[in-house]
Short mmCIF file of C-alpha atoms in Angstrom, two decimals:
data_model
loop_
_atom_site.label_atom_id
_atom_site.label_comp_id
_atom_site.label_asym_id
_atom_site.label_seq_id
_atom_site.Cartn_x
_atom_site.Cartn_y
_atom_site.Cartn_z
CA UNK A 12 -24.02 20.23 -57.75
CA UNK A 13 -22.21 18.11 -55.26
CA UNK A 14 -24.50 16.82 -52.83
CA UNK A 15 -22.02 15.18 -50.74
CA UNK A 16 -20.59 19.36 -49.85
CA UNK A 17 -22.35 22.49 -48.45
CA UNK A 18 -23.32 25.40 -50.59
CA UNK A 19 -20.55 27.52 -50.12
CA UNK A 20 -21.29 31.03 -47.95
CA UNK A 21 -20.67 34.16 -49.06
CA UNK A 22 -18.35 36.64 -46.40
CA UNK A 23 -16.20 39.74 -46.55
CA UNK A 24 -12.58 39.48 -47.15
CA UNK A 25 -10.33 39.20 -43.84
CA UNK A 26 -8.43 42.12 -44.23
CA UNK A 27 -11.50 44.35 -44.87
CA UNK A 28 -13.62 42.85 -42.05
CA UNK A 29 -10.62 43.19 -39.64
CA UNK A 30 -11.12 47.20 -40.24
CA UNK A 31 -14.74 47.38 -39.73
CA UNK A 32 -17.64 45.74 -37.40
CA UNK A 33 -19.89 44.50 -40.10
CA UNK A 34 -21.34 42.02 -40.42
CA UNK A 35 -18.75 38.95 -41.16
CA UNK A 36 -20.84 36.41 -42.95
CA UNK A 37 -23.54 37.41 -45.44
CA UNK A 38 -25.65 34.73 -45.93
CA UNK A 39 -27.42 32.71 -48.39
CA UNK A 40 -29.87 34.38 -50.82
CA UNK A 41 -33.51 32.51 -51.84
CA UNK A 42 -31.21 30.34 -54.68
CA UNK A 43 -28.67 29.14 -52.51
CA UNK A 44 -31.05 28.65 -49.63
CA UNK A 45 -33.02 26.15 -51.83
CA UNK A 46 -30.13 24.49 -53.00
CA UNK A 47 -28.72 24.25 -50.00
CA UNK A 48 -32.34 21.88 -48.72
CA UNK A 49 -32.04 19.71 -51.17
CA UNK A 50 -29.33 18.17 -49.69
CA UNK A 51 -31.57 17.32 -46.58
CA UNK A 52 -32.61 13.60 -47.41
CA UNK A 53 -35.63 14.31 -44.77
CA UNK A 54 -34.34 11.49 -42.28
CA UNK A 55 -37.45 9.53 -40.69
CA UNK A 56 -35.66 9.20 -37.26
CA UNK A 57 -34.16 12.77 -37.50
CA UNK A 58 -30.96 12.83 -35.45
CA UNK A 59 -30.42 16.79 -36.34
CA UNK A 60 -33.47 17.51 -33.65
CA UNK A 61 -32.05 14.86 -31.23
CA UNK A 62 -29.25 17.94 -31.31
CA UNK A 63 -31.21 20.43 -31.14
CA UNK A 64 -31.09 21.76 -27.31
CA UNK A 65 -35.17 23.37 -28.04
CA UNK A 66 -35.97 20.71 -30.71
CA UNK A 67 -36.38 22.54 -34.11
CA UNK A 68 -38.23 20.18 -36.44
CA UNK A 69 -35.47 20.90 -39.12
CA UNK A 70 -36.40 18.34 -41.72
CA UNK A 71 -40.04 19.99 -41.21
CA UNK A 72 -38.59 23.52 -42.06
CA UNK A 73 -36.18 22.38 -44.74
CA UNK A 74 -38.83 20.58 -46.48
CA UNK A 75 -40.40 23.94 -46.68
CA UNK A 76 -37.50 25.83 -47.83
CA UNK A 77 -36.93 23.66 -50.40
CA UNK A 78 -40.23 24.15 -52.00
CA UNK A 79 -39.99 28.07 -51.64
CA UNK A 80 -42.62 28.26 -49.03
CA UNK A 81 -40.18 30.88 -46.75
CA UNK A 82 -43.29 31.42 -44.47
CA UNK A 83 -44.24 28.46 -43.89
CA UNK A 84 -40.34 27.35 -43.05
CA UNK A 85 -40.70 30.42 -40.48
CA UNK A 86 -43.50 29.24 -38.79
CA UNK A 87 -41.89 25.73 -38.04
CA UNK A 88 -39.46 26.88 -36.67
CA UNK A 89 -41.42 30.03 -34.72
CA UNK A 90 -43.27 26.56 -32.78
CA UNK A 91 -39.56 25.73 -31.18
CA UNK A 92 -37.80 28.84 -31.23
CA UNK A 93 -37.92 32.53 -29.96
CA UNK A 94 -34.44 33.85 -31.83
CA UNK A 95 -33.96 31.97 -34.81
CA UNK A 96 -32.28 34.66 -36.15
CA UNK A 97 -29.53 34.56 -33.51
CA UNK A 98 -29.06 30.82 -33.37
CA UNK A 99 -28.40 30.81 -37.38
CA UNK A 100 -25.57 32.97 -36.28
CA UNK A 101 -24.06 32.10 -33.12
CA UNK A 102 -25.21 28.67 -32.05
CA UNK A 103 -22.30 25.71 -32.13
CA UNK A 104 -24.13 23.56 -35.26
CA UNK A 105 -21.18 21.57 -35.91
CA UNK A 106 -21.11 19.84 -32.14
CA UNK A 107 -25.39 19.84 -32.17
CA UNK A 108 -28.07 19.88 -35.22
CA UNK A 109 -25.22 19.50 -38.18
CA UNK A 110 -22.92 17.20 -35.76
CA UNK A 111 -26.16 14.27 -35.82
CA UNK A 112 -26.95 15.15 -39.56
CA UNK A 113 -26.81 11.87 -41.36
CA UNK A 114 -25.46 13.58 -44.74
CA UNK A 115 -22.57 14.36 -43.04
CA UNK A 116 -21.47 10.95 -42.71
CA UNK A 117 -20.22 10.56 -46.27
CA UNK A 118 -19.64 14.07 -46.71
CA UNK A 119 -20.20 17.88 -45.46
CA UNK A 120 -23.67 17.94 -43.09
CA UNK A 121 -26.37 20.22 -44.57
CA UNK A 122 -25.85 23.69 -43.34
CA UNK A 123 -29.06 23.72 -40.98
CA UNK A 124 -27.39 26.96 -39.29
CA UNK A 125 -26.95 28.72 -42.47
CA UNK A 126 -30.64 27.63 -43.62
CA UNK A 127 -32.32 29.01 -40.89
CA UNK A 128 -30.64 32.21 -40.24
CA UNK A 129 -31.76 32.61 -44.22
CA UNK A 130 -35.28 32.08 -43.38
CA UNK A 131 -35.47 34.14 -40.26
CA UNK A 132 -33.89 37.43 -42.11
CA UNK A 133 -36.56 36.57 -45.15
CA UNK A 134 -39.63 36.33 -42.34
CA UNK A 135 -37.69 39.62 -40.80
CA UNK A 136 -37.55 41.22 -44.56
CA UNK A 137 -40.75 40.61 -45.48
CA UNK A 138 -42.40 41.45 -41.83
CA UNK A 139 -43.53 37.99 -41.08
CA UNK A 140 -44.49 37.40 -37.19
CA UNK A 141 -44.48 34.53 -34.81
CA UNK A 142 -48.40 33.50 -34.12
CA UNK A 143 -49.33 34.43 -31.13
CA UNK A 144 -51.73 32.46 -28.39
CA UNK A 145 -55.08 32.42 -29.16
CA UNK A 146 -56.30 32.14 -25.74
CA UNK A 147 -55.49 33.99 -22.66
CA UNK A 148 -54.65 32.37 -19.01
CA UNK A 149 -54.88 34.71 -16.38
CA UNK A 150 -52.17 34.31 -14.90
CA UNK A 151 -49.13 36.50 -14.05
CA UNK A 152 -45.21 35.57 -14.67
CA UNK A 153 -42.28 36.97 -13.65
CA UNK A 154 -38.97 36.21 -15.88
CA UNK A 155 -35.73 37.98 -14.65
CA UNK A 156 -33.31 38.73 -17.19
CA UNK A 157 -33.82 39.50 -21.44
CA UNK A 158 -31.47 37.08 -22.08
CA UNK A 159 -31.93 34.13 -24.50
CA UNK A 160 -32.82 32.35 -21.64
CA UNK A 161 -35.33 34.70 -20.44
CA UNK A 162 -36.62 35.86 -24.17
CA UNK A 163 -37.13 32.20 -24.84
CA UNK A 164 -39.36 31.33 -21.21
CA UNK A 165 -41.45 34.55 -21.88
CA UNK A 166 -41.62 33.76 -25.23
CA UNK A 167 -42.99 30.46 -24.62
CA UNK A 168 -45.09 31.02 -21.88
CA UNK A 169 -46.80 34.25 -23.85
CA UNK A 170 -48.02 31.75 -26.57
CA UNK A 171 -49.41 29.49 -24.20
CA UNK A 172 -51.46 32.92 -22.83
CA UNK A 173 -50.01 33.78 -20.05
CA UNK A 174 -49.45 37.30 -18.67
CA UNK A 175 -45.30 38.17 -18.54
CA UNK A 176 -43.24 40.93 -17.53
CA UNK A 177 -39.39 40.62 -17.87
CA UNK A 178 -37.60 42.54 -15.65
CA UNK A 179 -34.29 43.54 -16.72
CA UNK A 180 -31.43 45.44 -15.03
CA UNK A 181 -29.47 47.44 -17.98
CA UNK A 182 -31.27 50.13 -19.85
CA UNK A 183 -31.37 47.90 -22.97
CA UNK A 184 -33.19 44.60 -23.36
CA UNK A 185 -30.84 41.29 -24.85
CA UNK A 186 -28.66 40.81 -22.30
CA UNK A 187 -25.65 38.67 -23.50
CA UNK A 188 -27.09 39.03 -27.46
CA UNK A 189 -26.57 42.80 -26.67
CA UNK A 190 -23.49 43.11 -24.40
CA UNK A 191 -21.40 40.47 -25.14
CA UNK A 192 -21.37 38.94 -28.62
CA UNK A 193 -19.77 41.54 -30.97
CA UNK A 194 -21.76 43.31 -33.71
CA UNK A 195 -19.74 42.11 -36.11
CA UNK A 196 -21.68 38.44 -35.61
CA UNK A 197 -24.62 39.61 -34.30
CA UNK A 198 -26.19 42.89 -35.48
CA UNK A 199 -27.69 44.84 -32.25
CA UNK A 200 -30.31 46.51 -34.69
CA UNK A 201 -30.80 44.39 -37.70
CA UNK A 202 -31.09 40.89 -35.71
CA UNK A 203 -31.61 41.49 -31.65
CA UNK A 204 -34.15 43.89 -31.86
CA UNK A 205 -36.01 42.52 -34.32
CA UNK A 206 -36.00 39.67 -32.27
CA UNK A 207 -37.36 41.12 -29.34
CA UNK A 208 -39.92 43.10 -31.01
CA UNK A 209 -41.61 39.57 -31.88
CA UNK A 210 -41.53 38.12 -28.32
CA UNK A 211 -43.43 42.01 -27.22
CA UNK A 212 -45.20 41.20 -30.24
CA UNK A 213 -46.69 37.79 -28.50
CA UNK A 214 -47.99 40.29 -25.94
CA UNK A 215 -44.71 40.24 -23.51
CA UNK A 216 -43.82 43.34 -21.74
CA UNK A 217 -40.58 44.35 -21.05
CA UNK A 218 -39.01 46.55 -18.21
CA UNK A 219 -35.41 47.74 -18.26
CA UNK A 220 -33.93 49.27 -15.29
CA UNK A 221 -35.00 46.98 -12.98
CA UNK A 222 -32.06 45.13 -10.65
CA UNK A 223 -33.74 42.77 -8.82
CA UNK A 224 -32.57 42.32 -5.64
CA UNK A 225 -31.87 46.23 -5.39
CA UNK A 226 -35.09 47.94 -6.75
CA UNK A 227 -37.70 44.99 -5.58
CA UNK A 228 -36.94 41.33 -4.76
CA UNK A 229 -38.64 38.18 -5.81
CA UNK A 230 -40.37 38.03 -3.08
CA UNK A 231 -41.72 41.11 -3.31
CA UNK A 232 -42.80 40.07 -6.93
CA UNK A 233 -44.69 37.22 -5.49
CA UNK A 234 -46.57 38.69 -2.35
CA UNK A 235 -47.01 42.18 -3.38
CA UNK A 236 -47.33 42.68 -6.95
CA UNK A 237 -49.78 39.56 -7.66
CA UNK A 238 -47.00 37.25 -9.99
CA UNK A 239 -47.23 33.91 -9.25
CA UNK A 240 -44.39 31.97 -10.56
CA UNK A 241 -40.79 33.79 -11.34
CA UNK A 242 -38.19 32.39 -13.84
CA UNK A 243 -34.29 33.49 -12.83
CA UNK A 244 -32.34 33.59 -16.20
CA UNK A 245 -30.17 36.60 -14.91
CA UNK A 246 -27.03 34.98 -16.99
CA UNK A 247 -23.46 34.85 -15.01
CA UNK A 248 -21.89 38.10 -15.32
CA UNK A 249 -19.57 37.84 -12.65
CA UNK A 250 -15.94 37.37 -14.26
CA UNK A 251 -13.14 35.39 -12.94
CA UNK A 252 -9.62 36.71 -12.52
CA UNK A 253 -6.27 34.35 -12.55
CA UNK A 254 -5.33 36.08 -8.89
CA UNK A 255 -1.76 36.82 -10.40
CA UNK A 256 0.37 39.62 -9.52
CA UNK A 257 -0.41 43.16 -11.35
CA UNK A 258 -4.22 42.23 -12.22
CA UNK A 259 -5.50 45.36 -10.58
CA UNK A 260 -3.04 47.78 -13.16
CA UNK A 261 -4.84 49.98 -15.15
CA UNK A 262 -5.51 48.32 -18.69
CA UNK A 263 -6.48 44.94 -17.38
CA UNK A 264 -10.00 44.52 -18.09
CA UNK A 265 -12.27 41.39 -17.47
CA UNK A 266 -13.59 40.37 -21.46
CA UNK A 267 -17.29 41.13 -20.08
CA UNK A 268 -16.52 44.75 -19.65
CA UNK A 269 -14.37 45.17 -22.21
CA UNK A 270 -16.92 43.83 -24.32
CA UNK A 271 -20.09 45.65 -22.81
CA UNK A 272 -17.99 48.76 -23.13
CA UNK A 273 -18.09 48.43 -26.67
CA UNK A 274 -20.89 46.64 -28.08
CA UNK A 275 -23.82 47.98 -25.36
CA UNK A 276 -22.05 51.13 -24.38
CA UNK A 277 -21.01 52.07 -28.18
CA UNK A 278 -17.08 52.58 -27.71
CA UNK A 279 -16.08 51.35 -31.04
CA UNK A 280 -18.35 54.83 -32.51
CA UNK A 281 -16.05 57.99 -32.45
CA UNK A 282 -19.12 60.14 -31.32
CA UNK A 283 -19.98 57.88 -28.18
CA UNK A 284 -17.46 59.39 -24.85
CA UNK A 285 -16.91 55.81 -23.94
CA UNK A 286 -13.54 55.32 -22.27
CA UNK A 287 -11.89 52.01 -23.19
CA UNK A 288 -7.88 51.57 -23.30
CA UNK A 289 -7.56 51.25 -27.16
CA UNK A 290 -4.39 49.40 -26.89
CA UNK A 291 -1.37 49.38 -29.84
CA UNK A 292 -0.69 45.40 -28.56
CA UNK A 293 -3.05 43.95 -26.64
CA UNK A 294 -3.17 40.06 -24.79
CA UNK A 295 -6.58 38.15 -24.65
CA UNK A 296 -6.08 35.37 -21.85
CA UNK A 297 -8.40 32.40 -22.53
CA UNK A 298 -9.15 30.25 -25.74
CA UNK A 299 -13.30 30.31 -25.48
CA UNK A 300 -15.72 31.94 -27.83
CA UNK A 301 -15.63 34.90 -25.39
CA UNK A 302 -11.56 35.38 -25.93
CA UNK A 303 -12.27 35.41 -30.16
CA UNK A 304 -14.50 37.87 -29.38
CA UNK A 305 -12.93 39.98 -27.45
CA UNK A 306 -9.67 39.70 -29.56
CA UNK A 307 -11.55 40.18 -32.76
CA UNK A 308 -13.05 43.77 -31.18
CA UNK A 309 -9.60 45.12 -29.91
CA UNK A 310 -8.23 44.03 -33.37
CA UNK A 311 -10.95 46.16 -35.24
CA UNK A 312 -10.42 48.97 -32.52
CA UNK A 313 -6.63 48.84 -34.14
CA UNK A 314 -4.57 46.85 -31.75
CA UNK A 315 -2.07 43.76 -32.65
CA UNK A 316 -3.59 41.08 -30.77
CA UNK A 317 -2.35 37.70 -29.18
CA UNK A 318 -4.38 35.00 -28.01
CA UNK A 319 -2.66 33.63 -24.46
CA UNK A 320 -3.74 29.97 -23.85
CA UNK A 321 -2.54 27.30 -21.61
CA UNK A 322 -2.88 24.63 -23.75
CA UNK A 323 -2.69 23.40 -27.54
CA UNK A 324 -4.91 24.46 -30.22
CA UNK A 325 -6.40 21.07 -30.08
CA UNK A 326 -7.79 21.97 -26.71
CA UNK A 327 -9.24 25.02 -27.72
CA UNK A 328 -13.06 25.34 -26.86
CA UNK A 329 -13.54 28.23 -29.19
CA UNK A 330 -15.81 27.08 -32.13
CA UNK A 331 -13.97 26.02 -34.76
CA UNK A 332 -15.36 28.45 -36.99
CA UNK A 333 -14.18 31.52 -34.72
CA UNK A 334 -10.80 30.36 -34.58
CA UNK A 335 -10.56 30.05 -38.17
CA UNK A 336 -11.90 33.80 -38.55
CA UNK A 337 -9.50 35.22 -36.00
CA UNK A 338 -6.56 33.30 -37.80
CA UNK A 339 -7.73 35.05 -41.31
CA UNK A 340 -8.04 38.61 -39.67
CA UNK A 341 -4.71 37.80 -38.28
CA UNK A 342 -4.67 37.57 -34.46
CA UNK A 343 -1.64 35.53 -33.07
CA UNK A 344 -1.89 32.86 -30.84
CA UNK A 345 0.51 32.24 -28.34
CA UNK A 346 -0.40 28.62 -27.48
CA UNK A 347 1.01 26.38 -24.32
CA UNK A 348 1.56 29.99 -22.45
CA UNK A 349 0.41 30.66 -19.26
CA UNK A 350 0.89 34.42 -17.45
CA UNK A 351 2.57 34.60 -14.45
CA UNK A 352 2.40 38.29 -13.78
CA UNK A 353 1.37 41.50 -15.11
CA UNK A 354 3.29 44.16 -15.60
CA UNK A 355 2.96 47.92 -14.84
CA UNK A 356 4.66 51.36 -15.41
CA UNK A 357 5.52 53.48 -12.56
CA UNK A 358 1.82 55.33 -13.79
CA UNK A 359 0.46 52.18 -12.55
CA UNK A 360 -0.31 51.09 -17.06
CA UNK A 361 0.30 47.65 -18.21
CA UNK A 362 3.13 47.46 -20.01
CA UNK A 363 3.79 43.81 -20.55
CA UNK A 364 3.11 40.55 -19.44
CA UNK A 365 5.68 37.91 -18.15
CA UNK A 366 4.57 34.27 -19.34
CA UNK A 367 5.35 30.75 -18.78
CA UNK A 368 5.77 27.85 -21.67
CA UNK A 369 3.76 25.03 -20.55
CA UNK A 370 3.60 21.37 -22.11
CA UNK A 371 0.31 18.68 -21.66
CA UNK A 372 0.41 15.71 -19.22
CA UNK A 373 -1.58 13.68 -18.26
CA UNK A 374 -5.57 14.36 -18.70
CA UNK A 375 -7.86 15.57 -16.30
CA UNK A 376 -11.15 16.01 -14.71
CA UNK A 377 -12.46 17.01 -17.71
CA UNK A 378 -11.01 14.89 -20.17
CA UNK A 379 -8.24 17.36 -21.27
CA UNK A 380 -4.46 16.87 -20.88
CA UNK A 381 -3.33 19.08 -17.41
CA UNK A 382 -0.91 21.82 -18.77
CA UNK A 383 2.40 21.81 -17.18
CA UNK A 384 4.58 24.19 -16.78
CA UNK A 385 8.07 24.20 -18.53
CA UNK A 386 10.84 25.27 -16.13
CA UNK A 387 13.37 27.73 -17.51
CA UNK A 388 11.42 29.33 -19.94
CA UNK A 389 9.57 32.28 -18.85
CA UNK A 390 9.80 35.20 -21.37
CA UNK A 391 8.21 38.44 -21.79
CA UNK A 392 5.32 39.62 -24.00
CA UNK A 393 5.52 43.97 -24.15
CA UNK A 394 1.78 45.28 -23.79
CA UNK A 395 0.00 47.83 -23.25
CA UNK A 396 -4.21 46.29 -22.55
CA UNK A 397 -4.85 42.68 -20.90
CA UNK A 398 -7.99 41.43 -21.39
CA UNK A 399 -9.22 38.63 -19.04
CA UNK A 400 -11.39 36.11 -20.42
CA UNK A 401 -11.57 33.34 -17.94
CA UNK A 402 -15.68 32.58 -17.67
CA UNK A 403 -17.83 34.01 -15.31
CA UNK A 404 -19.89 33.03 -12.53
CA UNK A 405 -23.38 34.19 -11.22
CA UNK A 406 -24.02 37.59 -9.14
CA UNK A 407 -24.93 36.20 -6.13
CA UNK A 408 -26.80 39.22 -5.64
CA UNK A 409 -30.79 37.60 -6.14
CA UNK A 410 -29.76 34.48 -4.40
CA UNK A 411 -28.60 36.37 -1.61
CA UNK A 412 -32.17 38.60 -1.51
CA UNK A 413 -34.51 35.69 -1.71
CA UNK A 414 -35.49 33.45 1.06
CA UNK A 415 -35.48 29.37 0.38
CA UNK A 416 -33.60 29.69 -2.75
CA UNK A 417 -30.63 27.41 -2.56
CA UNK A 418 -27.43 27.81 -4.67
CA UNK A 419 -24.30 25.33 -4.73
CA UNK A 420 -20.81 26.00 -3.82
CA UNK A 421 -19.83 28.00 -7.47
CA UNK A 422 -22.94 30.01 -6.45
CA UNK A 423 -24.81 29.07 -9.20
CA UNK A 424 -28.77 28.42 -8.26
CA UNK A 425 -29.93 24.67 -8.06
CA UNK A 426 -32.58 23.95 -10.64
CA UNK A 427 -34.09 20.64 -12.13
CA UNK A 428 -32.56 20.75 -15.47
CA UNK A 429 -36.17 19.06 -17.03
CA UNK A 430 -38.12 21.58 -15.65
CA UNK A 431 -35.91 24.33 -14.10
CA UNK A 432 -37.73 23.98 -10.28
CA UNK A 433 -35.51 25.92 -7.93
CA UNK A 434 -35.86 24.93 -4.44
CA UNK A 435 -38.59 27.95 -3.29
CA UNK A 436 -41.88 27.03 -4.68
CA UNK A 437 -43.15 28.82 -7.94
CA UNK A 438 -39.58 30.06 -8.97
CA UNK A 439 -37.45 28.40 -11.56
CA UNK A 440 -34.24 29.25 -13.02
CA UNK A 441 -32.85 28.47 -16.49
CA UNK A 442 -29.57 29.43 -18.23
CA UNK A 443 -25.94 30.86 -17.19
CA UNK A 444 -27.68 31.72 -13.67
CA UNK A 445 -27.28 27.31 -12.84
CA UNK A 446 -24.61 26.32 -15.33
CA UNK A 447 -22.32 28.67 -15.48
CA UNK A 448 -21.53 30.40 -18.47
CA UNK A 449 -22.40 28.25 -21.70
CA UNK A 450 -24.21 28.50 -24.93
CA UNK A 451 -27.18 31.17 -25.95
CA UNK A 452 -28.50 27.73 -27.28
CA UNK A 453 -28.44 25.65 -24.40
CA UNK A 454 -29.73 28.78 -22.38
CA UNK A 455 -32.75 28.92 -24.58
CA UNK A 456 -33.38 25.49 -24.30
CA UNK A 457 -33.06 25.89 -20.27
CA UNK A 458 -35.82 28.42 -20.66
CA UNK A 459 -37.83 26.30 -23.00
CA UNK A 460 -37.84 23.72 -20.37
CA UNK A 461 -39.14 25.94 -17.63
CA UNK A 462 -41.68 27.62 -19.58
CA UNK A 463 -43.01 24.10 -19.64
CA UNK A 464 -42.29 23.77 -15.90
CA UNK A 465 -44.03 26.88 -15.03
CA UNK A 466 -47.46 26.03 -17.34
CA UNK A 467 -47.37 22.74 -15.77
CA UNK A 468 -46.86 24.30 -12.34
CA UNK A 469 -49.21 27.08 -12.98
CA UNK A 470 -52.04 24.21 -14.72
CA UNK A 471 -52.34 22.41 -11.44
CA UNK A 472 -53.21 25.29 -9.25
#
């Protein structure tokens, strides 16, 4: 064995995956696993959980793993996290946990990621649950949103003993795990569920249905129906548009619907009457994890796909890892190209897309080189779908229906980030709902931080 490089992981050949929406990676098995923790030279100032945005002990859980004591490894890990199945899958490692691991100074990092998506399917496998509290506080919590930002807050809080309810406004609880991030790296049923069942199984209760802000308000929650603190981790489901000609054509979607359409709203199954434009060539505008997704889906749905980005491929803030898979299944990137205008038939259909070629300058505000546009060379892509994946912004829709709750100018709610206070006393807010969209990791670890927030809050009463 070569310590100084990963155990290799098992996946299913591009061209096969690019027909289907299984699951891409498979995994290590118990030998792997184990080999894979040896590696781990159990670091006495661990960097790995300086990474970690809801402070795994890894070393503590890889010990444990190396040994063969699965259980055990699940249960260190259960302290920090509510959805260790879904961070083994989708959080960035290489920029957090693995980016700090000392081994990967001399060599490949160890493949925390990998390790403990392995030993939450084994806990999942063999039916092993989180512990819940042992003692009860009687106190009621309100957490809006079944996101990872409000699994992980209700998840927290409900082994500290507190009473919560999560309100939240689809018909199925995960939010972004459920709607947005494709099945094909994160299985609804297998993973997400199973997931959820163990934060009901820590005694919280979950309500679907429920738009707050329509059907009852946070205030409301407070002075009516007995909760006394609320966490906001609604997410930012708003999306952003480029405000170019021809955006309102039919077969321009934003890459939230496209993607809700099929992952929460079943399109890609031939017995679900979901309407989505399955397109024969379709354009993804954006470079983010959000744009591989959404390129990767219309690819499986049958569609030649391009990838429209402004700048190079250096710039890309995809994970590496996605690009790479999207290269293999063979989408085609069309990099330094900007849109200009969309195109439609006299039917009011997309039917192509006219671009610019841009080249970097100078950097800016965020560190980046500033595209520029190239004069003289605007061309033509032909298309038939344009799918817009640009971010997204919060629905100003609870901030708008709660008095003394402040937001700033992008609309996104002002929170402490150590302890997600809002401005209106006993609410906090975690997540997408104050950043903007970013990571199901740095969510949870939002929602970690206001779980602690809201106990301290809560203690002091």
């Amino acid at each position: 064995m070569d310590v100084l490089k990963k155990i290799p992981v098992r996946e299913q050949e591009p061209k096969v995956r690019a027909a289907n929406f299984e699951e891409v990676c498979y995994g290590y098995d118990q030998k792997e696993a184990m080999e894979e923790a040896t590696r781990c030279i159990n670091c006495k100032n661990a960097k790995c959980i300086e990474g970690c945005p809801v402070a795994i002990n890894i070393p503590g859980f890889i010990a444990e793993v190396k040994e063969g004591r699965f259980e055990e490894a699940y249960q260190v890990i259960s302290q920090a996290s509510a959805l260790p199945a879904v961070c083994g899958r989708v959080c960035p490692q290489e920029s957090q946990c693995e980016g700090r691991c000392i081994r990967g100074v001399k060599g490949e990092p160890v493949s925390i990621g990998k390790l403990e998506r392995f030993v939450a399917d084994w806990a999942r496998e063999n039916n092993i649950k989180p512990e819940p509290a042992k003692e009860k506080k009687h106190h009621k919590v309100a957490v809006i949103g079944s996101g990872p930002a409000g699994l992980t807050c209700a998840g927290d809080l409900a082994k500290m003993g507190y009473d919560v309810t999560i309100f939240e406004a689809l018909h199925e609880a995960g939010g972004v795990l459920i709607y947005g991030i494709p099945e094909f790296r994160l299985p609804k049923e297998k993973v997400v569920a199973k997931e959820i069942e163990n934060v009901k199984a820590l005694g919280v209760k979950i309500e679907t249905n429920v738009v707050i802000g329509k059907a009852t308000t946070i205030d409301e929650l407070m002075e009516e129906e007995g909760f006394e603190a609320v966490f906001i981790g609604s997410g930012a489901g708003l999306p952003k548009f480029m405000g170019i000609p021809g955006e309102n054509a039919n077969g321009v979607f934003s890459a939230n619907e496209y993607l809700t359409r099929n992952n929460l709203m079943k399109a890609f199954q031939e017995d679900y009457d979901t309407p989505i434009a399955r397109g024969k060539k379709v354009a993804v505008v954006g470079g983010g994890n959000v744009a591989m997704d959404a390129a990767r889906t219309a690819l499986r749905l049958g569609a030649e796909v391009h990838i429209v980005y402004r700048r190079s491929e250096e710039e890309l803030p995809a994970r590496v890892e996605e690009v790479h898979h999207a290269k293999e299944e063979g989408i085609i990137f069309d990099l330094l190209t900007n849109p200009v205008e969309i195109l439609a038939d006299d039917n009011g259909w997309v039917k192509g897309m006219r671009c610019i070629c841009m080249e970097l300058g100078e950097p800016d505000s965020s560190g980046r080189r500033r595209p520029v546009e190239v004069p003289g060379s605007e061309f033509e892509l032909e298309l038939d779908t344009v799918i817009m994946s640009l971010g997204t912004s919060p629905n100003p829709l609870i901030s708008s229906t709660t008095e003394g709750l402040e937001i700033n100018k992008w609309k996104c709610i002002i929170a402490d980030e150590n302890n997600g206070k809002t401005t209106k006393e006993g609410v906090y807010a975690g997540g997408d709902a104050v950043t903007g969209a970013a990571t199901v990791i740095l969510a949870m670890g939002a929602g970690k931080a206001a779980a602690k927030g809201i106990d301290e809050y809560l203690s002091a009463r």
